[in-house]
Amino acid sequence: MRSVGVVVPTRGDRPVLLRQAVESVLGQAHWGTLTVVVVVDGGGPVAEVAAGLAGLGDGARRRVLVLPNTRTPGLPGARNTGLDALDADLAAFCDDDDLWLPGKLAAQLRALRRGGGEFASCGIEVEHGGHRVPRLAGTSTVGAADLVRSRMVMVHSSTFLFERGAPRPDESAPGGQNEDWDLALRAAKRHPIAYVDRPLVRVRWGSSHYSARWADRIAGLDWMLARHPELAVDPRGAARVYGQLAFGHAALGHRRAALRWAARALASRPAEPRAPIALAVAAGLVSAPAVLSRLHDRGHGI
């Protein structure tokens, strides 16, 4: 039975959610060794985090390690610190505010065996404001073209399970933004991602440290456009990215930039819905947080 190592980055400031996340991983049905490496980023209290996880694992087939981030500060560096510490056949990620649901690991291991690939994902269940909404892809494989056309929120970092030789997070991602999309896209260019179309991870929106950092979001989208020029070629994918840029600038009060990116979005795809939403935010008709709250209640993002 193949061994699995799971990296859980944290800042150490939400111990209850973190313990629930680790418990959900350790509770997976798996006969091989399962190691959870919790990486504390941003100078968080490593000893306190370790104390909060005391009693989890059995020290043999189910182990929990707590380490400081020794690489670039931020999410990609924390994940790579965890990968450096792993000695397992397969690696996986779980954010410290998410939950692996029963059967997640077993279903993905079967999908990898059937597909012969090196990277797997699965459907998610978005939880926000008391609502739970499943997000599924309706497919058994995800290719690079799919991730260019759509960000595919269900291909979420907390669903990733991959061979140790697969691509790793890129620590140059501005503020850690879009490093998971970039990683999935690079992996899909090598081999289609094996996908289990069931909601096997609960993603808790609203508690993320990264959800409303608009300058970082803008920089992250610019970074993706520079790294993956094909994003600007597919009209639907380009319009989506341009609409997101328009919304980010509108949220920051950058009206001219918002108008410019909204125009580019509509030129690429006249039906792009993010463009009029961004224009409404830029005009002061609605606030960016209000838009996101309504979308998140429905399991969607901007």
PDB file of C-alpha atoms in Angstrom:
ATOM      1  CA  MET A   1       0.000   0.000   0.000  1.00  0.00           C
ATOM      2  CA  ARG A   2       1.401   3.380  -1.022  1.00  0.00           C
ATOM      3  CA  SER A   3       2.296   5.953   1.631  1.00  0.00           C
ATOM      4  CA  VAL A   4       0.662   9.403   1.573  1.00  0.00           C
ATOM      5  CA  GLY A   5       1.904  12.683   3.034  1.00  0.00           C
ATOM      6  CA  VAL A   6      -0.436  15.641   3.487  1.00  0.00           C
ATOM      7  CA  VAL A   7       0.784  19.228   3.849  1.00  0.00           C
ATOM      8  CA  VAL A   8      -1.407  21.592   5.886  1.00  0.00           C
ATOM      9  CA  PRO A   9      -0.167  25.222   5.926  1.00  0.00           C
ATOM     10  CA  THR A  10      -1.318  27.437   8.784  1.00  0.00           C
ATOM     11  CA  ARG A  11      -0.567  30.730  10.466  1.00  0.00           C
ATOM     12  CA  GLY A  12      -1.493  29.232  13.806  1.00  0.00           C
ATOM     13  CA  ASP A  13      -4.351  31.660  14.424  1.00  0.00           C
ATOM     14  CA  ARG A  14      -7.356  29.314  14.045  1.00  0.00           C
ATOM     15  CA  PRO A  15      -6.554  26.249  16.147  1.00  0.00           C
ATOM     16  CA  VAL A  16     -10.069  24.787  16.176  1.00  0.00           C
ATOM     17  CA  LEU A  17     -10.379  24.775  12.381  1.00  0.00           C
ATOM     18  CA  LEU A  18      -6.841  23.432  12.048  1.00  0.00           C
ATOM     19  CA  ARG A  19      -7.493  20.511  14.392  1.00  0.00           C
ATOM     20  CA  GLN A  20     -10.694  19.685  12.508  1.00  0.00           C
ATOM     21  CA  ALA A  21      -8.781  19.740   9.207  1.00  0.00           C
ATOM     22  CA  VAL A  22      -6.081  17.395  10.515  1.00  0.00           C
ATOM     23  CA  GLU A  23      -8.666  15.062  12.047  1.00  0.00           C
ATOM     24  CA  SER A  24     -10.486  14.870   8.709  1.00  0.00           C
ATOM     25  CA  VAL A  25      -7.274  13.775   7.009  1.00  0.00           C
ATOM     26  CA  LEU A  26      -6.316  11.231   9.644  1.00  0.00           C
ATOM     27  CA  GLY A  27      -9.846   9.808   9.538  1.00  0.00           C
ATOM     28  CA  GLN A  28      -9.488   8.698   5.919  1.00  0.00           C
ATOM     29  CA  ALA A  29      -9.682   4.955   5.238  1.00  0.00           C
ATOM     30  CA  HIS A  30      -6.174   4.080   4.095  1.00  0.00           C
ATOM     31  CA  TRP A  31      -4.070   1.033   4.945  1.00  0.00           C
ATOM     32  CA  GLY A  32      -0.741   2.635   4.120  1.00  0.00           C
ATOM     33  CA  THR A  33       1.216   5.165   6.147  1.00  0.00           C
ATOM     34  CA  LEU A  34      -0.474   8.576   6.387  1.00  0.00           C
ATOM     35  CA  THR A  35       1.655  11.514   7.530  1.00  0.00           C
ATOM     36  CA  VAL A  36       0.339  15.032   8.112  1.00  0.00           C
ATOM     37  CA  VAL A  37       2.909  17.834   8.044  1.00  0.00           C
ATOM     38  CA  VAL A  38       1.530  21.075   9.505  1.00  0.00           C
ATOM     39  CA  VAL A  39       3.688  24.005   8.381  1.00  0.00           C
ATOM     40  CA  VAL A  40       3.435  27.188  10.445  1.00  0.00           C
ATOM     41  CA  ASP A  41       3.913  30.264   8.268  1.00  0.00           C
ATOM     42  CA  GLY A  42       4.507  33.906   9.142  1.00  0.00           C
ATOM     43  CA  GLY A  43       6.360  33.368  12.387  1.00  0.00           C
ATOM     44  CA  GLY A  44       3.391  31.707  14.060  1.00  0.00           C
ATOM     45  CA  PRO A  45       3.750  29.866  17.384  1.00  0.00           C
ATOM     46  CA  VAL A  46       5.035  26.435  16.401  1.00  0.00           C
ATOM     47  CA  ALA A  47       4.964  25.079  19.965  1.00  0.00           C
ATOM     48  CA  GLU A  48       1.379  26.275  20.500  1.00  0.00           C
ATOM     49  CA  VAL A  49       0.251  24.746  17.216  1.00  0.00           C
ATOM     50  CA  ALA A  50       1.863  21.442  18.169  1.00  0.00           C
ATOM     51  CA  ALA A  51       0.178  21.544  21.595  1.00  0.00           C
ATOM     52  CA  GLY A  52      -3.196  22.152  19.941  1.00  0.00           C
ATOM     53  CA  LEU A  53      -2.748  18.989  17.866  1.00  0.00           C
ATOM     54  CA  ALA A  54      -1.613  16.811  20.758  1.00  0.00           C
ATOM     55  CA  GLY A  55      -3.117  13.354  20.795  1.00  0.00           C
ATOM     56  CA  LEU A  56      -3.731  13.127  17.058  1.00  0.00           C
ATOM     57  CA  GLY A  57      -2.168  10.212  15.193  1.00  0.00           C
ATOM     58  CA  ASP A  58      -0.689   7.041  16.601  1.00  0.00           C
ATOM     59  CA  GLY A  59       2.976   7.797  15.919  1.00  0.00           C
ATOM     60  CA  ALA A  60       3.280   4.827  13.554  1.00  0.00           C
ATOM     61  CA  ARG A  61       0.872   4.580  10.600  1.00  0.00           C
ATOM     62  CA  ARG A  62      -0.782   7.933  11.405  1.00  0.00           C
ATOM     63  CA  ARG A  63       1.770  10.655  12.163  1.00  0.00           C
ATOM     64  CA  VAL A  64       1.530  14.417  12.705  1.00  0.00           C
ATOM     65  CA  LEU A  65       4.551  16.704  12.374  1.00  0.00           C
ATOM     66  CA  VAL A  66       4.589  20.456  13.040  1.00  0.00           C
ATOM     67  CA  LEU A  67       7.310  22.560  11.389  1.00  0.00           C
ATOM     68  CA  PRO A  68       8.066  26.244  10.742  1.00  0.00           C
ATOM     69  CA  ASN A  69       8.118  27.493   7.165  1.00  0.00           C
ATOM     70  CA  THR A  70      11.795  27.603   6.188  1.00  0.00           C
ATOM     71  CA  ARG A  71      11.261  28.734   2.613  1.00  0.00           C
ATOM     72  CA  THR A  72       9.685  31.841   1.073  1.00  0.00           C
ATOM     73  CA  PRO A  73       7.071  33.327   3.431  1.00  0.00           C
ATOM     74  CA  GLY A  74       3.557  32.635   2.216  1.00  0.00           C
ATOM     75  CA  LEU A  75       1.418  29.758   1.055  1.00  0.00           C
ATOM     76  CA  PRO A  76       3.626  28.338  -1.761  1.00  0.00           C
ATOM     77  CA  GLY A  77       6.730  28.382   0.444  1.00  0.00           C
ATOM     78  CA  ALA A  78       4.853  26.728   3.302  1.00  0.00           C
ATOM     79  CA  ARG A  79       3.617  23.996   1.007  1.00  0.00           C
ATOM     80  CA  ASN A  80       7.098  23.385  -0.382  1.00  0.00           C
ATOM     81  CA  THR A  81       8.524  23.255   3.146  1.00  0.00           C
ATOM     82  CA  GLY A  82       6.039  20.473   3.863  1.00  0.00           C
ATOM     83  CA  LEU A  83       6.917  18.648   0.650  1.00  0.00           C
ATOM     84  CA  ASP A  84      10.609  18.847   1.558  1.00  0.00           C
ATOM     85  CA  ALA A  85       9.861  17.104   4.848  1.00  0.00           C
ATOM     86  CA  LEU A  86       7.814  14.279   3.354  1.00  0.00           C
ATOM     87  CA  ASP A  87       9.083  10.792   2.648  1.00  0.00           C
ATOM     88  CA  ALA A  88       5.986   9.372   0.980  1.00  0.00           C
ATOM     89  CA  ASP A  89       4.950   7.976  -2.387  1.00  0.00           C
ATOM     90  CA  LEU A  90       2.167  10.516  -2.844  1.00  0.00           C
ATOM     91  CA  ALA A  91       1.662  14.046  -1.562  1.00  0.00           C
ATOM     92  CA  ALA A  92      -1.511  16.049  -0.966  1.00  0.00           C
ATOM     93  CA  PHE A  93      -2.638  19.435   0.305  1.00  0.00           C
ATOM     94  CA  CYS A  94      -5.355  20.490   2.718  1.00  0.00           C
ATOM     95  CA  ASP A  95      -5.903  24.091   3.815  1.00  0.00           C
ATOM     96  CA  ASP A  96      -6.245  24.620   7.550  1.00  0.00           C
ATOM     97  CA  ASP A  97      -9.892  25.715   7.247  1.00  0.00           C
ATOM     98  CA  ASP A  98     -11.048  22.900   4.944  1.00  0.00           C
ATOM     99  CA  LEU A  99     -12.192  19.330   5.563  1.00  0.00           C
ATOM    100  CA  TRP A 100     -11.590  16.091   3.710  1.00  0.00           C
ATOM    101  CA  LEU A 101     -14.894  14.214   3.616  1.00  0.00           C
ATOM    102  CA  PRO A 102     -15.070  10.416   4.080  1.00  0.00           C
ATOM    103  CA  GLY A 103     -13.818   8.427   1.101  1.00  0.00           C
ATOM    104  CA  LYS A 104     -11.826  11.282  -0.452  1.00  0.00           C
ATOM    105  CA  LEU A 105      -8.416   9.647  -0.379  1.00  0.00           C
ATOM    106  CA  ALA A 106      -9.582   6.166  -1.415  1.00  0.00           C
ATOM    107  CA  ALA A 107     -11.569   7.508  -4.384  1.00  0.00           C
ATOM    108  CA  GLN A 108      -8.625   9.526  -5.663  1.00  0.00           C
ATOM    109  CA  LEU A 109      -6.194   6.637  -5.287  1.00  0.00           C
ATOM    110  CA  ARG A 110      -8.545   4.514  -7.417  1.00  0.00           C
ATOM    111  CA  ALA A 111      -8.789   7.320  -9.996  1.00  0.00           C
ATOM    112  CA  LEU A 112      -5.002   7.559 -10.233  1.00  0.00           C
ATOM    113  CA  ARG A 113      -4.672   3.807 -10.688  1.00  0.00           C
ATOM    114  CA  ARG A 114      -7.306   3.777 -13.438  1.00  0.00           C
ATOM    115  CA  GLY A 115      -6.033   6.831 -15.281  1.00  0.00           C
ATOM    116  CA  GLY A 116      -2.336   6.175 -14.970  1.00  0.00           C
ATOM    117  CA  GLY A 117      -1.591   9.849 -14.352  1.00  0.00           C
ATOM    118  CA  GLU A 118       0.308  11.665 -11.641  1.00  0.00           C
ATOM    119  CA  PHE A 119      -2.183  14.270 -10.365  1.00  0.00           C
ATOM    120  CA  ALA A 120      -5.741  13.952  -9.019  1.00  0.00           C
ATOM    121  CA  SER A 121      -8.536  16.275  -7.915  1.00  0.00           C
ATOM    122  CA  CYS A 122     -12.197  15.931  -6.935  1.00  0.00           C
ATOM    123  CA  GLY A 123     -15.417  17.861  -6.459  1.00  0.00           C
ATOM    124  CA  ILE A 124     -15.924  20.202  -3.528  1.00  0.00           C
ATOM    125  CA  GLU A 125     -18.714  21.365  -1.261  1.00  0.00           C
ATOM    126  CA  VAL A 126     -18.524  25.117  -0.682  1.00  0.00           C
ATOM    127  CA  GLU A 127     -19.661  26.246   2.779  1.00  0.00           C
ATOM    128  CA  HIS A 128     -20.448  29.913   3.327  1.00  0.00           C
ATOM    129  CA  GLY A 129     -22.970  31.754   5.487  1.00  0.00           C
ATOM    130  CA  GLY A 130     -24.755  28.596   6.531  1.00  0.00           C
ATOM    131  CA  HIS A 131     -25.080  27.356   2.941  1.00  0.00           C
ATOM    132  CA  ARG A 132     -23.407  24.299   1.420  1.00  0.00           C
ATOM    133  CA  VAL A 133     -23.216  24.128  -2.373  1.00  0.00           C
ATOM    134  CA  PRO A 134     -21.587  21.265  -4.323  1.00  0.00           C
ATOM    135  CA  ARG A 135     -19.317  22.274  -7.205  1.00  0.00           C
ATOM    136  CA  LEU A 136     -18.673  19.499  -9.699  1.00  0.00           C
ATOM    137  CA  ALA A 137     -16.970  19.395 -13.092  1.00  0.00           C
ATOM    138  CA  GLY A 138     -19.081  16.726 -14.795  1.00  0.00           C
ATOM    139  CA  THR A 139     -16.031  14.863 -16.074  1.00  0.00           C
ATOM    140  CA  SER A 140     -13.497  12.211 -15.072  1.00  0.00           C
ATOM    141  CA  THR A 141     -10.463  14.107 -16.381  1.00  0.00           C
ATOM    142  CA  VAL A 142      -9.428  17.761 -16.470  1.00  0.00           C
ATOM    143  CA  GLY A 143      -7.114  18.952 -19.230  1.00  0.00           C
ATOM    144  CA  ALA A 144      -5.105  22.114 -19.723  1.00  0.00           C
ATOM    145  CA  ALA A 145      -7.722  23.526 -22.113  1.00  0.00           C
ATOM    146  CA  ASP A 146     -10.370  23.190 -19.387  1.00  0.00           C
ATOM    147  CA  LEU A 147      -8.265  25.195 -16.928  1.00  0.00           C
ATOM    148  CA  VAL A 148      -7.558  27.868 -19.542  1.00  0.00           C
ATOM    149  CA  ARG A 149     -11.238  28.287 -20.365  1.00  0.00           C
ATOM    150  CA  SER A 150     -12.312  28.312 -16.705  1.00  0.00           C
ATOM    151  CA  ARG A 151     -10.550  28.538 -13.355  1.00  0.00           C
ATOM    152  CA  MET A 152     -12.630  25.485 -12.321  1.00  0.00           C
ATOM    153  CA  VAL A 153     -12.997  26.253  -8.626  1.00  0.00           C
ATOM    154  CA  MET A 154     -13.592  22.572  -7.921  1.00  0.00           C
ATOM    155  CA  VAL A 155      -9.961  21.905  -8.889  1.00  0.00           C
ATOM    156  CA  HIS A 156      -9.068  23.329  -5.497  1.00  0.00           C
ATOM    157  CA  SER A 157      -5.745  23.006  -3.708  1.00  0.00           C
ATOM    158  CA  SER A 158      -7.334  21.024  -0.855  1.00  0.00           C
ATOM    159  CA  THR A 159      -8.299  18.356  -3.407  1.00  0.00           C
ATOM    160  CA  PHE A 160      -4.801  17.875  -4.825  1.00  0.00           C
ATOM    161  CA  LEU A 161      -3.203  14.428  -4.592  1.00  0.00           C
ATOM    162  CA  PHE A 162      -0.102  13.825  -6.694  1.00  0.00           C
ATOM    163  CA  GLU A 163       2.998  11.762  -7.308  1.00  0.00           C
ATOM    164  CA  ARG A 164       6.135  13.099  -5.665  1.00  0.00           C
ATOM    165  CA  GLY A 165       7.654  13.798  -9.097  1.00  0.00           C
ATOM    166  CA  ALA A 166       4.776  16.038 -10.196  1.00  0.00           C
ATOM    167  CA  PRO A 167       5.180  19.844 -10.427  1.00  0.00           C
ATOM    168  CA  ARG A 168       5.436  21.787  -7.161  1.00  0.00           C
ATOM    169  CA  PRO A 169       4.052  25.197  -6.144  1.00  0.00           C
ATOM    170  CA  ASP A 170       5.890  28.185  -7.577  1.00  0.00           C
ATOM    171  CA  GLU A 171       7.040  30.505  -4.809  1.00  0.00           C
ATOM    172  CA  SER A 172       7.186  33.509  -7.143  1.00  0.00           C
ATOM    173  CA  ALA A 173       3.374  33.815  -7.120  1.00  0.00           C
ATOM    174  CA  PRO A 174       2.603  37.369  -5.851  1.00  0.00           C
ATOM    175  CA  GLY A 175       1.153  37.061  -2.366  1.00  0.00           C
ATOM    176  CA  GLY A 176       0.586  33.366  -3.042  1.00  0.00           C
ATOM    177  CA  GLN A 177      -2.256  34.282  -5.402  1.00  0.00           C
ATOM    178  CA  ASN A 178      -3.175  31.743  -8.120  1.00  0.00           C
ATOM    179  CA  GLU A 179      -0.314  29.406  -7.217  1.00  0.00           C
ATOM    180  CA  ASP A 180      -2.824  26.534  -7.057  1.00  0.00           C
ATOM    181  CA  TRP A 181      -4.309  27.374 -10.480  1.00  0.00           C
ATOM    182  CA  ASP A 182      -0.793  27.636 -11.920  1.00  0.00           C
ATOM    183  CA  LEU A 183       0.177  24.295 -10.352  1.00  0.00           C
ATOM    184  CA  ALA A 184      -2.908  22.519 -11.696  1.00  0.00           C
ATOM    185  CA  LEU A 185      -2.397  24.023 -15.150  1.00  0.00           C
ATOM    186  CA  ARG A 186       1.261  22.968 -15.277  1.00  0.00           C
ATOM    187  CA  ALA A 187       0.301  19.470 -14.127  1.00  0.00           C
ATOM    188  CA  ALA A 188      -2.484  19.213 -16.717  1.00  0.00           C
ATOM    189  CA  LYS A 189      -0.063  20.179 -19.487  1.00  0.00           C
ATOM    190  CA  ARG A 190       1.994  17.097 -18.591  1.00  0.00           C
ATOM    191  CA  HIS A 191      -0.935  14.687 -18.232  1.00  0.00           C
ATOM    192  CA  PRO A 192      -4.707  15.111 -17.799  1.00  0.00           C
ATOM    193  CA  ILE A 193      -5.727  15.399 -14.152  1.00  0.00           C
ATOM    194  CA  ALA A 194      -7.658  12.399 -12.814  1.00  0.00           C
ATOM    195  CA  TYR A 195     -10.883  13.824 -11.407  1.00  0.00           C
ATOM    196  CA  VAL A 196     -13.477  12.285  -9.078  1.00  0.00           C
ATOM    197  CA  ASP A 197     -16.789  14.036  -9.725  1.00  0.00           C
ATOM    198  CA  ARG A 198     -18.100  13.855  -6.169  1.00  0.00           C
ATOM    199  CA  PRO A 199     -17.970  16.523  -3.425  1.00  0.00           C
ATOM    200  CA  LEU A 200     -15.243  14.993  -1.256  1.00  0.00           C
ATOM    201  CA  VAL A 201     -13.744  18.173   0.238  1.00  0.00           C
ATOM    202  CA  ARG A 202     -15.623  20.832   2.187  1.00  0.00           C
ATOM    203  CA  VAL A 203     -14.175  24.254   1.395  1.00  0.00           C
ATOM    204  CA  ARG A 204     -15.044  26.849   4.002  1.00  0.00           C
ATOM    205  CA  TRP A 205     -15.180  30.211   2.271  1.00  0.00           C
ATOM    206  CA  GLY A 206     -15.060  33.362   4.321  1.00  0.00           C
ATOM    207  CA  SER A 207     -12.261  32.326   6.670  1.00  0.00           C
ATOM    208  CA  SER A 208      -9.469  32.549   4.099  1.00  0.00           C
ATOM    209  CA  HIS A 209      -6.556  34.913   4.730  1.00  0.00           C
ATOM    210  CA  TYR A 210      -6.322  35.552   0.996  1.00  0.00           C
ATOM    211  CA  SER A 211      -9.914  36.246  -0.062  1.00  0.00           C
ATOM    212  CA  ALA A 212      -9.952  40.081  -0.228  1.00  0.00           C
ATOM    213  CA  ARG A 213      -6.373  41.194  -0.881  1.00  0.00           C
ATOM    214  CA  TRP A 214      -7.206  43.003  -4.093  1.00  0.00           C
ATOM    215  CA  ALA A 215      -3.734  44.280  -4.969  1.00  0.00           C
ATOM    216  CA  ASP A 216      -2.347  40.753  -4.589  1.00  0.00           C
ATOM    217  CA  ARG A 217      -5.211  39.365  -6.647  1.00  0.00           C
ATOM    218  CA  ILE A 218      -4.475  41.784  -9.466  1.00  0.00           C
ATOM    219  CA  ALA A 219      -0.756  40.985  -9.337  1.00  0.00           C
ATOM    220  CA  GLY A 220      -1.572  37.274  -9.325  1.00  0.00           C
ATOM    221  CA  LEU A 221      -3.696  37.566 -12.458  1.00  0.00           C
ATOM    222  CA  ASP A 222      -0.994  39.591 -14.228  1.00  0.00           C
ATOM    223  CA  TRP A 223       1.482  36.865 -13.201  1.00  0.00           C
ATOM    224  CA  MET A 224      -0.737  34.151 -14.693  1.00  0.00           C
ATOM    225  CA  LEU A 225      -1.145  36.039 -17.977  1.00  0.00           C
ATOM    226  CA  ALA A 226       2.638  36.378 -18.244  1.00  0.00           C
ATOM    227  CA  ARG A 227       3.311  32.705 -17.397  1.00  0.00           C
ATOM    228  CA  HIS A 228       0.519  31.219 -19.513  1.00  0.00           C
ATOM    229  CA  PRO A 229       0.030  33.302 -22.682  1.00  0.00           C
ATOM    230  CA  GLU A 230      -2.692  30.915 -23.848  1.00  0.00           C
ATOM    231  CA  LEU A 231      -4.992  32.502 -21.239  1.00  0.00           C
ATOM    232  CA  ALA A 232      -5.252  35.552 -23.497  1.00  0.00           C
ATOM    233  CA  VAL A 233      -6.012  33.453 -26.596  1.00  0.00           C
ATOM    234  CA  ASP A 234      -9.165  31.603 -25.537  1.00  0.00           C
ATOM    235  CA  PRO A 235     -11.942  34.265 -25.741  1.00  0.00           C
ATOM    236  CA  ARG A 236     -13.941  32.887 -22.811  1.00  0.00           C
ATOM    237  CA  GLY A 237     -10.897  32.415 -20.606  1.00  0.00           C
ATOM    238  CA  ALA A 238      -9.488  35.834 -21.503  1.00  0.00           C
ATOM    239  CA  ALA A 239     -12.806  37.551 -20.775  1.00  0.00           C
ATOM    240  CA  ARG A 240     -12.994  35.871 -17.384  1.00  0.00           C
ATOM    241  CA  VAL A 241      -9.502  37.024 -16.382  1.00  0.00           C
ATOM    242  CA  TYR A 242     -10.085  40.546 -17.733  1.00  0.00           C
ATOM    243  CA  GLY A 243     -13.388  40.701 -15.856  1.00  0.00           C
ATOM    244  CA  GLN A 244     -11.647  39.655 -12.641  1.00  0.00           C
ATOM    245  CA  LEU A 245      -9.030  42.355 -13.183  1.00  0.00           C
ATOM    246  CA  ALA A 246     -11.812  44.899 -13.754  1.00  0.00           C
ATOM    247  CA  PHE A 247     -13.504  43.840 -10.513  1.00  0.00           C
ATOM    248  CA  GLY A 248     -10.242  43.979  -8.537  1.00  0.00           C
ATOM    249  CA  HIS A 249      -9.487  47.501  -9.729  1.00  0.00           C
ATOM    250  CA  ALA A 250     -13.074  48.554  -9.042  1.00  0.00           C
ATOM    251  CA  ALA A 251     -12.798  47.180  -5.483  1.00  0.00           C
ATOM    252  CA  LEU A 252      -9.688  49.344  -4.987  1.00  0.00           C
ATOM    253  CA  GLY A 253     -11.407  52.435  -6.395  1.00  0.00           C
ATOM    254  CA  HIS A 254      -9.313  52.438  -9.578  1.00  0.00           C
ATOM    255  CA  ARG A 255     -12.172  53.507 -11.874  1.00  0.00           C
ATOM    256  CA  ARG A 256     -10.186  54.104 -15.061  1.00  0.00           C
ATOM    257  CA  ALA A 257      -8.418  50.767 -14.815  1.00  0.00           C
ATOM    258  CA  ALA A 258     -11.716  49.051 -14.038  1.00  0.00           C
ATOM    259  CA  LEU A 259     -13.313  50.602 -17.133  1.00  0.00           C
ATOM    260  CA  ARG A 260     -10.349  49.629 -19.292  1.00  0.00           C
ATOM    261  CA  TRP A 261     -10.359  45.986 -18.215  1.00  0.00           C
ATOM    262  CA  ALA A 262     -14.153  45.759 -18.405  1.00  0.00           C
ATOM    263  CA  ALA A 263     -13.976  46.979 -22.004  1.00  0.00           C
ATOM    264  CA  ARG A 264     -11.366  44.322 -22.823  1.00  0.00           C
ATOM    265  CA  ALA A 265     -13.528  41.657 -21.201  1.00  0.00           C
ATOM    266  CA  LEU A 266     -16.570  42.636 -23.267  1.00  0.00           C
ATOM    267  CA  ALA A 267     -14.487  42.806 -26.429  1.00  0.00           C
ATOM    268  CA  SER A 268     -13.337  39.226 -25.845  1.00  0.00           C
ATOM    269  CA  ARG A 269     -16.776  37.976 -24.898  1.00  0.00           C
ATOM    270  CA  PRO A 270     -19.802  40.310 -24.959  1.00  0.00           C
ATOM    271  CA  ALA A 271     -21.687  38.043 -22.539  1.00  0.00           C
ATOM    272  CA  GLU A 272     -18.938  38.099 -19.868  1.00  0.00           C
ATOM    273  CA  PRO A 273     -20.900  38.714 -16.617  1.00  0.00           C
ATOM    274  CA  ARG A 274     -17.993  40.046 -14.541  1.00  0.00           C
ATOM    275  CA  ALA A 275     -17.693  43.193 -16.671  1.00  0.00           C
ATOM    276  CA  PRO A 276     -21.054  44.787 -15.761  1.00  0.00           C
ATOM    277  CA  ILE A 277     -20.601  43.727 -12.146  1.00  0.00           C
ATOM    278  CA  ALA A 278     -17.215  45.461 -12.062  1.00  0.00           C
ATOM    279  CA  LEU A 279     -18.734  48.562 -13.650  1.00  0.00           C
ATOM    280  CA  ALA A 280     -21.458  48.620 -11.005  1.00  0.00           C
ATOM    281  CA  VAL A 281     -18.821  48.455  -8.258  1.00  0.00           C
ATOM    282  CA  ALA A 282     -16.753  51.171  -9.959  1.00  0.00           C
ATOM    283  CA  ALA A 283     -19.843  53.397 -10.147  1.00  0.00           C
ATOM    284  CA  GLY A 284     -20.551  52.916  -6.439  1.00  0.00           C
ATOM    285  CA  LEU A 285     -23.865  51.157  -7.046  1.00  0.00           C
ATOM    286  CA  VAL A 286     -22.822  48.142  -4.975  1.00  0.00           C
ATOM    287  CA  SER A 287     -19.796  47.269  -2.841  1.00  0.00           C
ATOM    288  CA  ALA A 288     -17.279  44.569  -3.687  1.00  0.00           C
ATOM    289  CA  PRO A 289     -17.820  42.724  -0.346  1.00  0.00           C
ATOM    290  CA  ALA A 290     -21.581  42.666  -0.945  1.00  0.00           C
ATOM    291  CA  VAL A 291     -21.073  41.136  -4.393  1.00  0.00           C
ATOM    292  CA  LEU A 292     -18.712  38.489  -3.054  1.00  0.00           C
ATOM    293  CA  SER A 293     -21.020  37.601  -0.177  1.00  0.00           C
ATOM    294  CA  ARG A 294     -23.942  36.995  -2.550  1.00  0.00           C
ATOM    295  CA  LEU A 295     -21.775  34.926  -4.886  1.00  0.00           C
ATOM    296  CA  HIS A 296     -20.220  32.895  -2.080  1.00  0.00           C
ATOM    297  CA  ASP A 297     -23.668  32.006  -0.714  1.00  0.00           C
ATOM    298  CA  ARG A 298     -24.237  30.332  -4.075  1.00  0.00           C
ATOM    299  CA  GLY A 299     -20.906  28.554  -4.076  1.00  0.00           C
ATOM    300  CA  HIS A 300     -19.340  30.906  -6.640  1.00  0.00           C
ATOM    301  CA  GLY A 301     -16.583  33.499  -6.661  1.00  0.00           C
ATOM    302  CA  ILE A 302     -15.862  36.455  -8.906  1.00  0.00           C
TER     303      ILE A 302
END
